[in-house]
CSV table of N, CA and C in Angstrom, one decimal:
chain,number,residue,atom,x,y,z
A,183,MET,N,-17.8,-114.5,-82.4
A,183,MET,CA,-16.7,-114.2,-82.1
A,183,MET,C,-16.0,-114.3,-81.0
A,184,ALA,N,-14.7,-114.8,-81.0
A,184,ALA,CA,-13.8,-115.2,-79.8
A,184,ALA,C,-13.5,-114.0,-79.0
A,185,ARG,N,-13.4,-114.1,-77.5
A,185,ARG,CA,-13.0,-113.1,-76.6
A,185,ARG,C,-11.5,-112.7,-77.0
A,186,PRO,N,-11.3,-111.4,-76.9
A,186,PRO,CA,-9.8,-111.3,-77.1
A,186,PRO,C,-8.9,-112.0,-75.3
A,187,PRO,N,-7.7,-112.0,-76.0
A,187,PRO,CA,-7.0,-112.4,-74.5
A,187,PRO,C,-6.8,-111.6,-73.6
A,188,ARG,N,-6.4,-112.1,-72.4
A,188,ARG,CA,-6.2,-111.0,-71.2
A,188,ARG,C,-4.9,-110.4,-71.7
A,189,HIS,N,-4.9,-109.2,-71.0
A,189,HIS,CA,-3.9,-108.2,-71.3
A,189,HIS,C,-2.6,-108.9,-70.5
A,190,GLY,N,-1.6,-109.1,-71.4
A,190,GLY,CA,-0.2,-109.6,-71.1
A,190,GLY,C,-0.2,-111.0,-71.5
A,191,ALA,N,-1.3,-111.6,-71.8
A,191,ALA,CA,-1.4,-113.5,-72.4
A,191,ALA,C,-0.8,-113.6,-73.7
A,192,PRO,N,-0.3,-114.4,-73.9
A,192,PRO,CA,0.2,-114.6,-75.3
A,192,PRO,C,-1.1,-115.1,-76.1
A,193,GLN,N,-1.0,-114.9,-77.6
A,193,GLN,CA,-1.7,-115.0,-78.2
A,193,GLN,C,-1.9,-117.1,-78.3
A,194,THR,N,-3.2,-117.2,-78.1
A,194,THR,CA,-3.3,-118.6,-77.8
A,194,THR,C,-4.0,-119.0,-79.3
A,195,GLY,N,-4.1,-120.7,-79.4
A,195,GLY,CA,-4.3,-120.9,-80.7
A,195,GLY,C,-6.0,-120.6,-80.9
A,196,ARG,N,-6.9,-120.6,-79.9
A,196,ARG,CA,-8.1,-119.9,-80.1
A,196,ARG,C,-8.1,-118.7,-80.8
A,197,THR,N,-7.5,-118.0,-80.7
A,197,THR,CA,-7.1,-116.3,-81.1
A,197,THR,C,-6.7,-116.6,-82.4
A,198,SER,N,-5.9,-117.6,-82.7
A,198,SER,CA,-5.3,-117.9,-84.5
A,198,SER,C,-6.3,-118.4,-85.0
A,199,ALA,N,-6.8,-119.4,-84.5
A,199,ALA,CA,-8.2,-120.0,-85.4
A,199,ALA,C,-9.5,-119.1,-85.6
A,200,ALA,N,-9.8,-118.1,-84.3
A,200,ALA,CA,-10.5,-117.1,-84.9
A,200,ALA,C,-10.2,-116.2,-86.1
A,201,ASP,N,-8.8,-116.0,-86.2
A,201,ASP,CA,-8.4,-115.1,-86.9
A,201,ASP,C,-8.4,-115.7,-88.4
A,202,ALA,N,-8.2,-116.9,-88.2
A,202,ALA,CA,-8.3,-117.7,-89.6
A,202,ALA,C,-9.4,-117.7,-90.3
A,203,ARG,N,-10.4,-118.1,-89.3
A,203,ARG,CA,-11.8,-118.2,-89.8
A,203,ARG,C,-12.2,-116.6,-90.0
A,204,GLN,N,-12.0,-115.5,-89.5
A,204,GLN,CA,-12.4,-114.1,-90.0
A,204,GLN,C,-11.8,-113.9,-91.2
A,205,MET,N,-10.5,-114.4,-91.9
A,205,MET,CA,-9.6,-114.3,-93.1
A,205,MET,C,-10.4,-115.1,-93.9
A,206,ARG,N,-11.0,-116.5,-93.7
A,206,ARG,CA,-11.7,-117.0,-95.0
A,206,ARG,C,-13.0,-116.4,-95.1
A,207,LEU,N,-13.7,-115.9,-94.0
A,207,LEU,CA,-14.9,-114.7,-94.5
A,207,LEU,C,-14.8,-113.7,-95.0
A,208,VAL,N,-13.5,-113.1,-95.2
A,208,VAL,CA,-13.0,-112.0,-95.6
A,208,VAL,C,-12.9,-112.3,-97.3
A,209,ALA,N,-12.3,-113.7,-97.6
A,209,ALA,CA,-12.0,-114.0,-98.6
A,209,ALA,C,-13.3,-114.3,-99.4
A,210,VAL,N,-14.0,-115.0,-98.6
A,210,VAL,CA,-15.5,-115.4,-99.5
A,210,VAL,C,-16.2,-114.1,-99.8
A,211,VAL,N,-16.1,-112.9,-99.0
A,211,VAL,CA,-16.7,-111.9,-99.2
A,211,VAL,C,-16.5,-110.9,-100.4
A,212,ILE,N,-14.6,-111.2,-100.4
A,212,ILE,CA,-14.1,-110.4,-101.4
A,212,ILE,C,-14.6,-111.3,-102.9
A,213,ALA,N,-14.8,-112.7,-102.9
A,213,ALA,CA,-15.1,-113.3,-104.4
A,213,ALA,C,-16.2,-113.3,-104.6
A,214,LEU,N,-17.3,-113.2,-103.9
A,214,LEU,CA,-18.5,-113.1,-104.0
A,214,LEU,C,-19.0,-111.8,-104.3
A,215,THR,N,-18.4,-110.6,-103.9
A,215,THR,CA,-18.9,-109.3,-104.3
A,215,THR,C,-18.3,-109.2,-105.5
A,216,MET,N,-17.2,-109.5,-106.0
A,216,MET,CA,-16.5,-109.6,-107.4
A,216,MET,C,-17.6,-110.2,-108.4
A,217,ALA,N,-17.9,-111.2,-107.9
A,217,ALA,CA,-18.6,-112.0,-108.8
A,217,ALA,C,-20.2,-111.7,-109.0
A,218,LEU,N,-20.7,-111.0,-108.0
A,218,LEU,CA,-22.1,-110.4,-108.1
A,218,LEU,C,-21.9,-109.2,-108.7
A,219,TRP,N,-20.9,-108.0,-108.2
A,219,TRP,CA,-20.6,-106.8,-108.9
A,219,TRP,C,-20.8,-107.3,-110.4
A,220,LEU,N,-20.0,-108.3,-110.9
A,220,LEU,CA,-19.7,-108.4,-112.5
A,220,LEU,C,-21.0,-108.8,-113.1
A,221,GLY,N,-21.6,-109.8,-112.3
A,221,GLY,CA,-23.0,-110.4,-112.8
A,221,GLY,C,-23.9,-109.2,-112.9
A,222,VAL,N,-24.2,-108.4,-112.0
A,222,VAL,CA,-25.2,-107.1,-112.1
A,222,VAL,C,-25.0,-106.2,-113.3
A,223,GLN,N,-23.3,-106.0,-113.4
A,223,GLN,CA,-23.0,-105.1,-114.2
A,223,GLN,C,-23.4,-105.9,-115.7
A,224,TRP,N,-23.1,-106.9,-115.8
A,224,TRP,CA,-23.3,-107.8,-117.3
A,224,TRP,C,-25.0,-107.6,-117.3
A,225,LEU,N,-25.7,-108.2,-116.5
A,225,LEU,CA,-27.0,-108.2,-116.5
A,225,LEU,C,-27.6,-107.1,-116.8
A,226,GLY,N,-27.1,-105.9,-116.1
A,226,GLY,CA,-27.7,-104.6,-116.4
A,226,GLY,C,-27.4,-104.1,-117.8
A,227,GLY,N,-26.3,-104.3,-118.1
A,227,GLY,CA,-26.1,-104.1,-119.7
A,227,GLY,C,-27.1,-104.9,-120.8
A,228,GLN,N,-27.2,-106.0,-120.7
A,228,GLN,CA,-28.3,-107.0,-121.2
A,228,GLN,C,-29.5,-106.7,-121.3
A,229,GLN,N,-30.0,-106.2,-120.4
A,229,GLN,CA,-31.5,-106.0,-120.1
A,229,GLN,C,-31.7,-104.4,-120.0
A,230,GLY,N,-30.7,-103.7,-120.4
A,230,GLY,CA,-30.9,-102.2,-120.5
A,230,GLY,C,-31.3,-101.5,-119.1
A,231,TRP,N,-31.0,-102.0,-118.2
A,231,TRP,CA,-31.3,-101.1,-116.6
A,231,TRP,C,-30.9,-99.8,-116.9
A,232,PRO,N,-31.3,-99.0,-116.0
A,232,PRO,CA,-30.9,-97.5,-115.9
A,232,PRO,C,-29.5,-97.5,-115.2
A,233,ALA,N,-28.9,-96.2,-115.5
A,233,ALA,CA,-27.6,-96.4,-114.9
A,233,ALA,C,-27.4,-96.2,-113.3
A,234,LYS,N,-28.6,-96.1,-112.8
A,234,LYS,CA,-28.8,-95.5,-111.3
A,234,LYS,C,-28.6,-97.3,-110.8
A,235,TYR,N,-29.0,-98.0,-111.3
A,235,TYR,CA,-28.9,-99.5,-110.8
A,235,TYR,C,-27.2,-100.2,-111.0
A,236,ALA,N,-26.7,-99.5,-111.8
A,236,ALA,CA,-25.3,-99.7,-112.1
A,236,ALA,C,-24.4,-99.2,-110.8
A,237,PHE,N,-24.7,-97.7,-110.4
A,237,PHE,CA,-24.3,-97.2,-109.5
A,237,PHE,C,-24.5,-97.6,-108.2
A,238,LEU,N,-25.8,-98.3,-107.8
A,238,LEU,CA,-26.1,-98.9,-106.6
A,238,LEU,C,-25.2,-100.1,-106.4
A,239,ALA,N,-25.1,-100.7,-107.7
A,239,ALA,CA,-24.4,-102.2,-107.3
A,239,ALA,C,-22.7,-101.5,-107.1
A,240,ASP,N,-22.1,-100.6,-107.7
A,240,ASP,CA,-21.1,-100.0,-107.1
A,240,ASP,C,-20.8,-99.5,-106.0
A,241,LEU,N,-21.9,-98.9,-105.5
A,241,LEU,CA,-21.7,-98.5,-103.9
A,241,LEU,C,-21.8,-99.7,-102.7
A,242,ALA,N,-22.7,-100.9,-103.4
A,242,ALA,CA,-22.9,-101.9,-102.4
A,242,ALA,C,-21.2,-102.5,-102.5
A,243,ALA,N,-20.8,-102.8,-103.6
A,243,ALA,CA,-19.4,-103.2,-103.9
A,243,ALA,C,-18.6,-102.6,-103.1
A,244,ILE,N,-18.3,-101.8,-103.1
A,244,ILE,CA,-17.3,-100.7,-102.2
A,244,ILE,C,-17.5,-100.9,-101.0
A,245,GLY,N,-18.8,-100.6,-100.4
A,245,GLY,CA,-19.1,-101.2,-99.0
A,245,GLY,C,-18.5,-102.4,-98.7
A,246,ALA,N,-18.6,-103.4,-99.3
A,246,ALA,CA,-18.4,-104.9,-99.1
A,246,ALA,C,-16.8,-104.9,-99.1
A,247,LEU,N,-16.4,-104.1,-100.1
A,247,LEU,CA,-14.5,-104.3,-100.2
A,247,LEU,C,-14.0,-103.3,-98.8
A,248,VAL,N,-14.5,-102.3,-98.6
A,248,VAL,CA,-14.1,-101.5,-97.6
A,248,VAL,C,-14.4,-102.5,-96.2
A,249,TRP,N,-15.4,-102.9,-96.1
A,249,TRP,CA,-15.7,-103.8,-94.8
A,249,TRP,C,-14.6,-104.8,-94.7
A,250,SER,N,-14.2,-105.5,-95.8
A,250,SER,CA,-13.2,-106.3,-95.8
A,250,SER,C,-11.9,-105.9,-95.5
A,251,LEU,N,-11.8,-104.8,-96.2
A,251,LEU,CA,-10.1,-103.9,-95.9
A,251,LEU,C,-10.2,-103.6,-94.2
A,252,LEU,N,-11.2,-102.8,-93.8
A,252,LEU,CA,-10.9,-103.0,-92.1
A,252,LEU,C,-11.0,-104.4,-91.4
A,253,VAL,N,-11.5,-105.4,-91.8
A,253,VAL,CA,-11.5,-106.6,-90.9
A,253,VAL,C,-9.9,-107.1,-91.0
A,254,THR,N,-9.6,-106.9,-92.3
A,254,THR,CA,-8.0,-107.3,-92.7
A,254,THR,C,-7.1,-106.5,-92.0
A,255,PHE,N,-7.3,-105.2,-91.9
A,255,PHE,CA,-6.2,-104.6,-91.3
A,255,PHE,C,-6.5,-104.4,-89.8
A,256,ARG,N,-7.5,-105.0,-89.0
A,256,ARG,CA,-7.9,-105.5,-87.7
A,256,ARG,C,-7.1,-106.4,-87.4
A,257,ILE,N,-7.0,-107.5,-88.2
A,257,ILE,CA,-6.8,-108.9,-87.8
A,257,ILE,C,-5.0,-108.6,-87.7
A,258,TRP,N,-4.5,-107.8,-88.9
A,258,TRP,CA,-3.0,-107.3,-89.1
A,258,TRP,C,-2.6,-106.7,-88.0
A,259,ARG,N,-3.1,-105.8,-87.2
A,259,ARG,CA,-2.7,-105.1,-86.4
A,259,ARG,C,-2.8,-106.1,-84.9
A,260,ARG,N,-3.9,-107.0,-84.6
A,260,ARG,CA,-3.8,-107.8,-83.7
A,260,ARG,C,-2.5,-108.8,-83.9
A,261,ARG,N,-2.4,-109.3,-85.1
A,261,ARG,CA,-1.0,-110.2,-85.2
A,261,ARG,C,0.1,-109.7,-84.8
A,262,ASN,N,0.4,-108.2,-85.6
A,262,ASN,CA,1.4,-107.4,-85.4
A,262,ASN,C,1.4,-107.2,-83.7
A,263,ALA,N,0.6,-106.6,-83.0
A,263,ALA,CA,1.0,-106.3,-81.4
A,263,ALA,C,1.3,-107.6,-80.9
A,264,SER,N,1.0,-108.7,-81.1
A,264,SER,CA,1.0,-110.1,-80.4
A,264,SER,C,2.4,-110.5,-80.7
A,265,THR,N,3.0,-110.3,-81.9
A,265,THR,CA,4.7,-110.5,-82.2
A,265,THR,C,5.3,-109.8,-81.5
A,266,GLN,N,4.7,-108.4,-81.2
A,266,GLN,CA,5.9,-107.4,-80.3
A,266,GLN,C,5.7,-107.6,-79.0
A,267,GLY,N,4.6,-108.4,-78.6
A,267,GLY,CA,4.5,-108.6,-77.2
A,267,GLY,C,3.7,-107.6,-76.6
A,268,GLN,N,3.0,-106.9,-77.1
A,268,GLN,CA,2.3,-105.7,-76.6
A,268,GLN,C,0.5,-106.5,-76.7
A,269,GLY,N,0.1,-107.6,-77.0
A,269,GLY,CA,-1.0,-107.7,-76.7
A,269,GLY,C,-1.2,-109.3,-75.9
């Protein structure tokens, strides 16, 4: 993870690159989460797994999506603050 810029310093290209890398990671996590979640739901239905495994998959997917939302919100706030001259 890149170090944040010093107080009062403009956002550098390095920080922008780190933000872009984190957004790509968020996109991959969201895509894989949905694919795996759908796969587990389908496989569980085909194999007759108990409902507790479906709920476990649901909770894992919710956790991954909440993490993605928090990281996206953090990046958005950092970019918003740097555009307004606060970061």
